[in-house]
Coordinates of C-alpha atoms and ligand atoms in Angstrom, one line a residue:
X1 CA -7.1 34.4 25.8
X2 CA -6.1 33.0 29.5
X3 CA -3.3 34.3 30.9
X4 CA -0.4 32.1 30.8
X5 CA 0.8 29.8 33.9
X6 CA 5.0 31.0 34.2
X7 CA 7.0 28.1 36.3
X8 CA 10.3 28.6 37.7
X9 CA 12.6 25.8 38.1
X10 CA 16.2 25.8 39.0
X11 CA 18.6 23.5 37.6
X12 CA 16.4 20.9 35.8
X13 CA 13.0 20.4 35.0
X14 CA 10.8 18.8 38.2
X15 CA 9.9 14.6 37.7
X16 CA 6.9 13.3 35.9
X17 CA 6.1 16.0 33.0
X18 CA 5.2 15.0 29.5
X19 CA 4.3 16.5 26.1
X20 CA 2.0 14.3 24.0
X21 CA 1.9 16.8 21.8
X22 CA 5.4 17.8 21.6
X23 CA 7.3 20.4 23.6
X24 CA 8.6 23.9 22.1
X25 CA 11.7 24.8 23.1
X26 CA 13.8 27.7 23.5
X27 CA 16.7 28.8 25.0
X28 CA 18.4 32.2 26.5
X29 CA 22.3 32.5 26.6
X30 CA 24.5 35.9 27.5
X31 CA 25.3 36.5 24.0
X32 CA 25.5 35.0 20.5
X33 CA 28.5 32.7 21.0
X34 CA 28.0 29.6 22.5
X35 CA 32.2 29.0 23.6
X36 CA 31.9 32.5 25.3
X37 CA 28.3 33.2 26.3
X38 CA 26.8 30.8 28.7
X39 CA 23.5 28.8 28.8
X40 CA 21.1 31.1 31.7
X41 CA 17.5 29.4 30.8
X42 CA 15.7 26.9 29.2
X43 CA 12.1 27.2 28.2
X44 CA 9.8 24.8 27.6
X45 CA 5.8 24.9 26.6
X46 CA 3.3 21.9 26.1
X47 CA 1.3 23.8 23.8
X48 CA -1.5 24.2 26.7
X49 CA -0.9 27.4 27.8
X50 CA 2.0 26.5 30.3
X51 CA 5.5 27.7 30.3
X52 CA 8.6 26.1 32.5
X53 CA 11.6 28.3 33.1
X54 CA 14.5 26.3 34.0
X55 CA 17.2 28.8 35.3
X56 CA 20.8 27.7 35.3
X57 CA 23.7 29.8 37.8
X58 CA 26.3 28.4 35.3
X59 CA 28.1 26.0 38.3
X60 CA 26.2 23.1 37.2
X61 CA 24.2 21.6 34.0
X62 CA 24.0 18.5 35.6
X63 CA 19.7 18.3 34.8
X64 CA 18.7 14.7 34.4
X65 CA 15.2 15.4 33.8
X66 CA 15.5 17.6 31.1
X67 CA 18.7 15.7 29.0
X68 CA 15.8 13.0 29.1
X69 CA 13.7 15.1 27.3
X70 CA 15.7 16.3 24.9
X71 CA 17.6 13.1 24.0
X72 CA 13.8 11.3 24.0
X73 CA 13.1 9.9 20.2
X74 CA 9.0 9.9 21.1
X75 CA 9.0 13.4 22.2
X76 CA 9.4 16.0 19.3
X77 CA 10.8 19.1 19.9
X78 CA 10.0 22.5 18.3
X79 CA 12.4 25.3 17.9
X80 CA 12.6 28.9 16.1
X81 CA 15.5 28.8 14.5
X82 CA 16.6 25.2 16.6
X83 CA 20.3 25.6 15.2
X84 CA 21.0 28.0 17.6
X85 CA 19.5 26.5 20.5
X86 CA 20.6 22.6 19.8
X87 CA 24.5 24.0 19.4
X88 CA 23.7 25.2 23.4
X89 CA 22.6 22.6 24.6
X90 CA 24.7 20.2 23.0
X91 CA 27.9 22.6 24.2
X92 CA 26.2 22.8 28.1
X93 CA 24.4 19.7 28.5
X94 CA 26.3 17.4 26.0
X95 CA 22.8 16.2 24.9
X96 CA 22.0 15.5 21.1
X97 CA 18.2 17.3 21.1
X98 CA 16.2 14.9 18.6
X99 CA 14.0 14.6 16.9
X100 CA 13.2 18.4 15.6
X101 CA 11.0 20.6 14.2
X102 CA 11.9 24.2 13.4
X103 CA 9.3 26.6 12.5
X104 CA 12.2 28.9 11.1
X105 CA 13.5 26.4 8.3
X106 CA 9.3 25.5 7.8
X107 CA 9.1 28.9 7.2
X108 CA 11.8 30.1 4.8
X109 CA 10.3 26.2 3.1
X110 CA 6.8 27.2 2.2
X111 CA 6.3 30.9 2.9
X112 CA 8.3 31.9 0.0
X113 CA 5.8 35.5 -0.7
X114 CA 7.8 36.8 2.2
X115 CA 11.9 37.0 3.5
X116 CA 10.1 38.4 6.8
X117 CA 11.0 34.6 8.8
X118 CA 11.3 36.5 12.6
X119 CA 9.2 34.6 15.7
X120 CA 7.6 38.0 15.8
X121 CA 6.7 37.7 12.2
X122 CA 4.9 34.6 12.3
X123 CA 3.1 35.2 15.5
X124 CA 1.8 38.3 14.0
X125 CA 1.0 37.2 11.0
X126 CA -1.0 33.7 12.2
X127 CA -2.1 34.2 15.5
X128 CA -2.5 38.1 15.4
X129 CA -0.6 38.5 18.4
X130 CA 1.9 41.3 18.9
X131 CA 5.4 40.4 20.6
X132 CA 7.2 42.4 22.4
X133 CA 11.0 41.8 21.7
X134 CA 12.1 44.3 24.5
X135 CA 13.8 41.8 26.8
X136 CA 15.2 40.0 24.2
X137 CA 19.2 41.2 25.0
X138 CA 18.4 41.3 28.6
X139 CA 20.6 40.1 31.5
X140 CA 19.7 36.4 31.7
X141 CA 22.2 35.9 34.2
X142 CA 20.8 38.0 36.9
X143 CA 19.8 36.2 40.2
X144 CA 16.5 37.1 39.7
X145 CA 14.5 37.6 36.5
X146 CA 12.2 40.1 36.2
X147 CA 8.3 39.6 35.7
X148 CA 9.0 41.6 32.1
X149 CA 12.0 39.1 31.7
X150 CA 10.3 35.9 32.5
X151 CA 7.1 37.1 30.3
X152 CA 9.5 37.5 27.7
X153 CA 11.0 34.0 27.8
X154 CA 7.6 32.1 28.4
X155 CA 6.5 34.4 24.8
X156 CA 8.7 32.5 23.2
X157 CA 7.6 29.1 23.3
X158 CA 3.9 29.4 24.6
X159 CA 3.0 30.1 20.5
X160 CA 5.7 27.6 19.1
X161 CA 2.3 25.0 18.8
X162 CA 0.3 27.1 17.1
X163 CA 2.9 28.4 14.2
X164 CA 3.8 24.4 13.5
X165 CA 0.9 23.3 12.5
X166 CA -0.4 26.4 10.1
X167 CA 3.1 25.5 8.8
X168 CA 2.3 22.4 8.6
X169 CA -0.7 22.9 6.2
X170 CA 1.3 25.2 4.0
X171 CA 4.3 22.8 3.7
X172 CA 1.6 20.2 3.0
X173 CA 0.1 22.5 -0.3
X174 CA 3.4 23.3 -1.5
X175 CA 4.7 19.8 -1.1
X176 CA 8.0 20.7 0.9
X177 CA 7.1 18.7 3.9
X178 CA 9.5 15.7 3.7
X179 CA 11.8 18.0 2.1
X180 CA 11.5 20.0 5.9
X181 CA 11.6 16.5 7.4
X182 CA 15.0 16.2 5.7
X183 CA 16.5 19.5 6.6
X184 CA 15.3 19.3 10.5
X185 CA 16.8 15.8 10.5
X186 CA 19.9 17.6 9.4
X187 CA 20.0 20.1 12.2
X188 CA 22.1 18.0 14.8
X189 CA 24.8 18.3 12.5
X190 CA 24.8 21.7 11.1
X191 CA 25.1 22.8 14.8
X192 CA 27.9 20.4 15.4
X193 CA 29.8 22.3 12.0
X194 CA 29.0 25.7 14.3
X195 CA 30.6 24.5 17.0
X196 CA 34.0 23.3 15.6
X197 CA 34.6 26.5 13.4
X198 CA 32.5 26.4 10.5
X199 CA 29.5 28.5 11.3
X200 CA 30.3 31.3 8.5
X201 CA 31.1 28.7 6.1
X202 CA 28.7 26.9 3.4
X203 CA 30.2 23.6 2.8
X204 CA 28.5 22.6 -0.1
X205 CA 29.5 25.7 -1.7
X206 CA 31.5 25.5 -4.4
Ligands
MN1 MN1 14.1 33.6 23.3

């Protein structure tokens, strides 16, 4: 395996990039709670080996380029566990993030043998690759990001590619892919419940 290219941006993603392929996204905060614990990075992967850091100092999240992407209905966008990061970036960025795929919700969907649904799980298990999760509650907020912290982020989406589409083929054999395409398109608003209040509550619960 190459070694992967690591960009730093600041503030929004440079001009002129596109993902025909889709782009895997993922996001690092300073904490769990997206009221109190700000947006720090956005990362962002082709699937070609190729991650872009985009590093926010929390006075501005005014980043054209990137609300383009995310808002773009052509562009698909692949998450682990996307309700997390959409609820960010629709709190930070006041961007709806469309249209989704989330290798989490794929996962719990068709590999049912297994309640083992971690990033680290399915990397291990398809690709053979062991993650580290060392950096994960690192300080994203620092003014400058360690190599160990910036190989950390880039982890996290270079693989995202790779885990859709042996996904894909097991949604396809269980017959739960529209079923998934149902439950991603249904993401947007299941963040939106987490952000006014209801993110411990079920509401189709009886
Ligand atoms: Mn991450």
């Amino acid at each position: 395996m190459t070694a992967p290219k690591i960009k730093l941006h600041k503030g929004d993603l440079p001009a002129g990039l596109s993902f025909p392929k889709g782009v895997a996204i993922d996001t690092e905060t300073l904490g769990l709670k997206p009221h109190r614990d700000r947006l720090c990075l956005v990362q962002l992967s082709g699937g070609d080996g190729t991650a872009h850091l985009v590093k926010f100092d929390g006075k501005s999240y005014d980043a054209p380029h990137l609300k383009a992407l995310l808002a773009d209905p052509k562009t698909l966008k692949i998450f682990h566990f996307a309700r997390f990061d959409i609820a960010v970036l629709e709190h930070y960025l006041g961007v709806t993030t469309g249209p989704i795929y989330c290798t989490k919700i794929a996962s719990k969907l068709a590999r049912t043998y297994t309640d083992r649904h971690g990033l680290k799980d399915l990397v291990g298990e398809f690709l053979g690759i062991e993650l580290s999760k060392q950096q994960q509650s690192s300080d994203w907020a620092a003014a400058e990001l360690s190599d160990n912290q910036r190989a950390y982020a880039a982890n996290d989406v270079l693989h995202l590619h790779a885990i859709q589409a042996k996904l894909d083929e097991m949604l396809t054999r269980v017959g739960r892919r529209e079923l998934a395409q149902i439950a991603f398109e249904f993401l947007p608003t299941r963040a939106r419940l987490d952000l006014i209040g209801f993110e411990n509550d079920d509401i189709f619960a009886h």
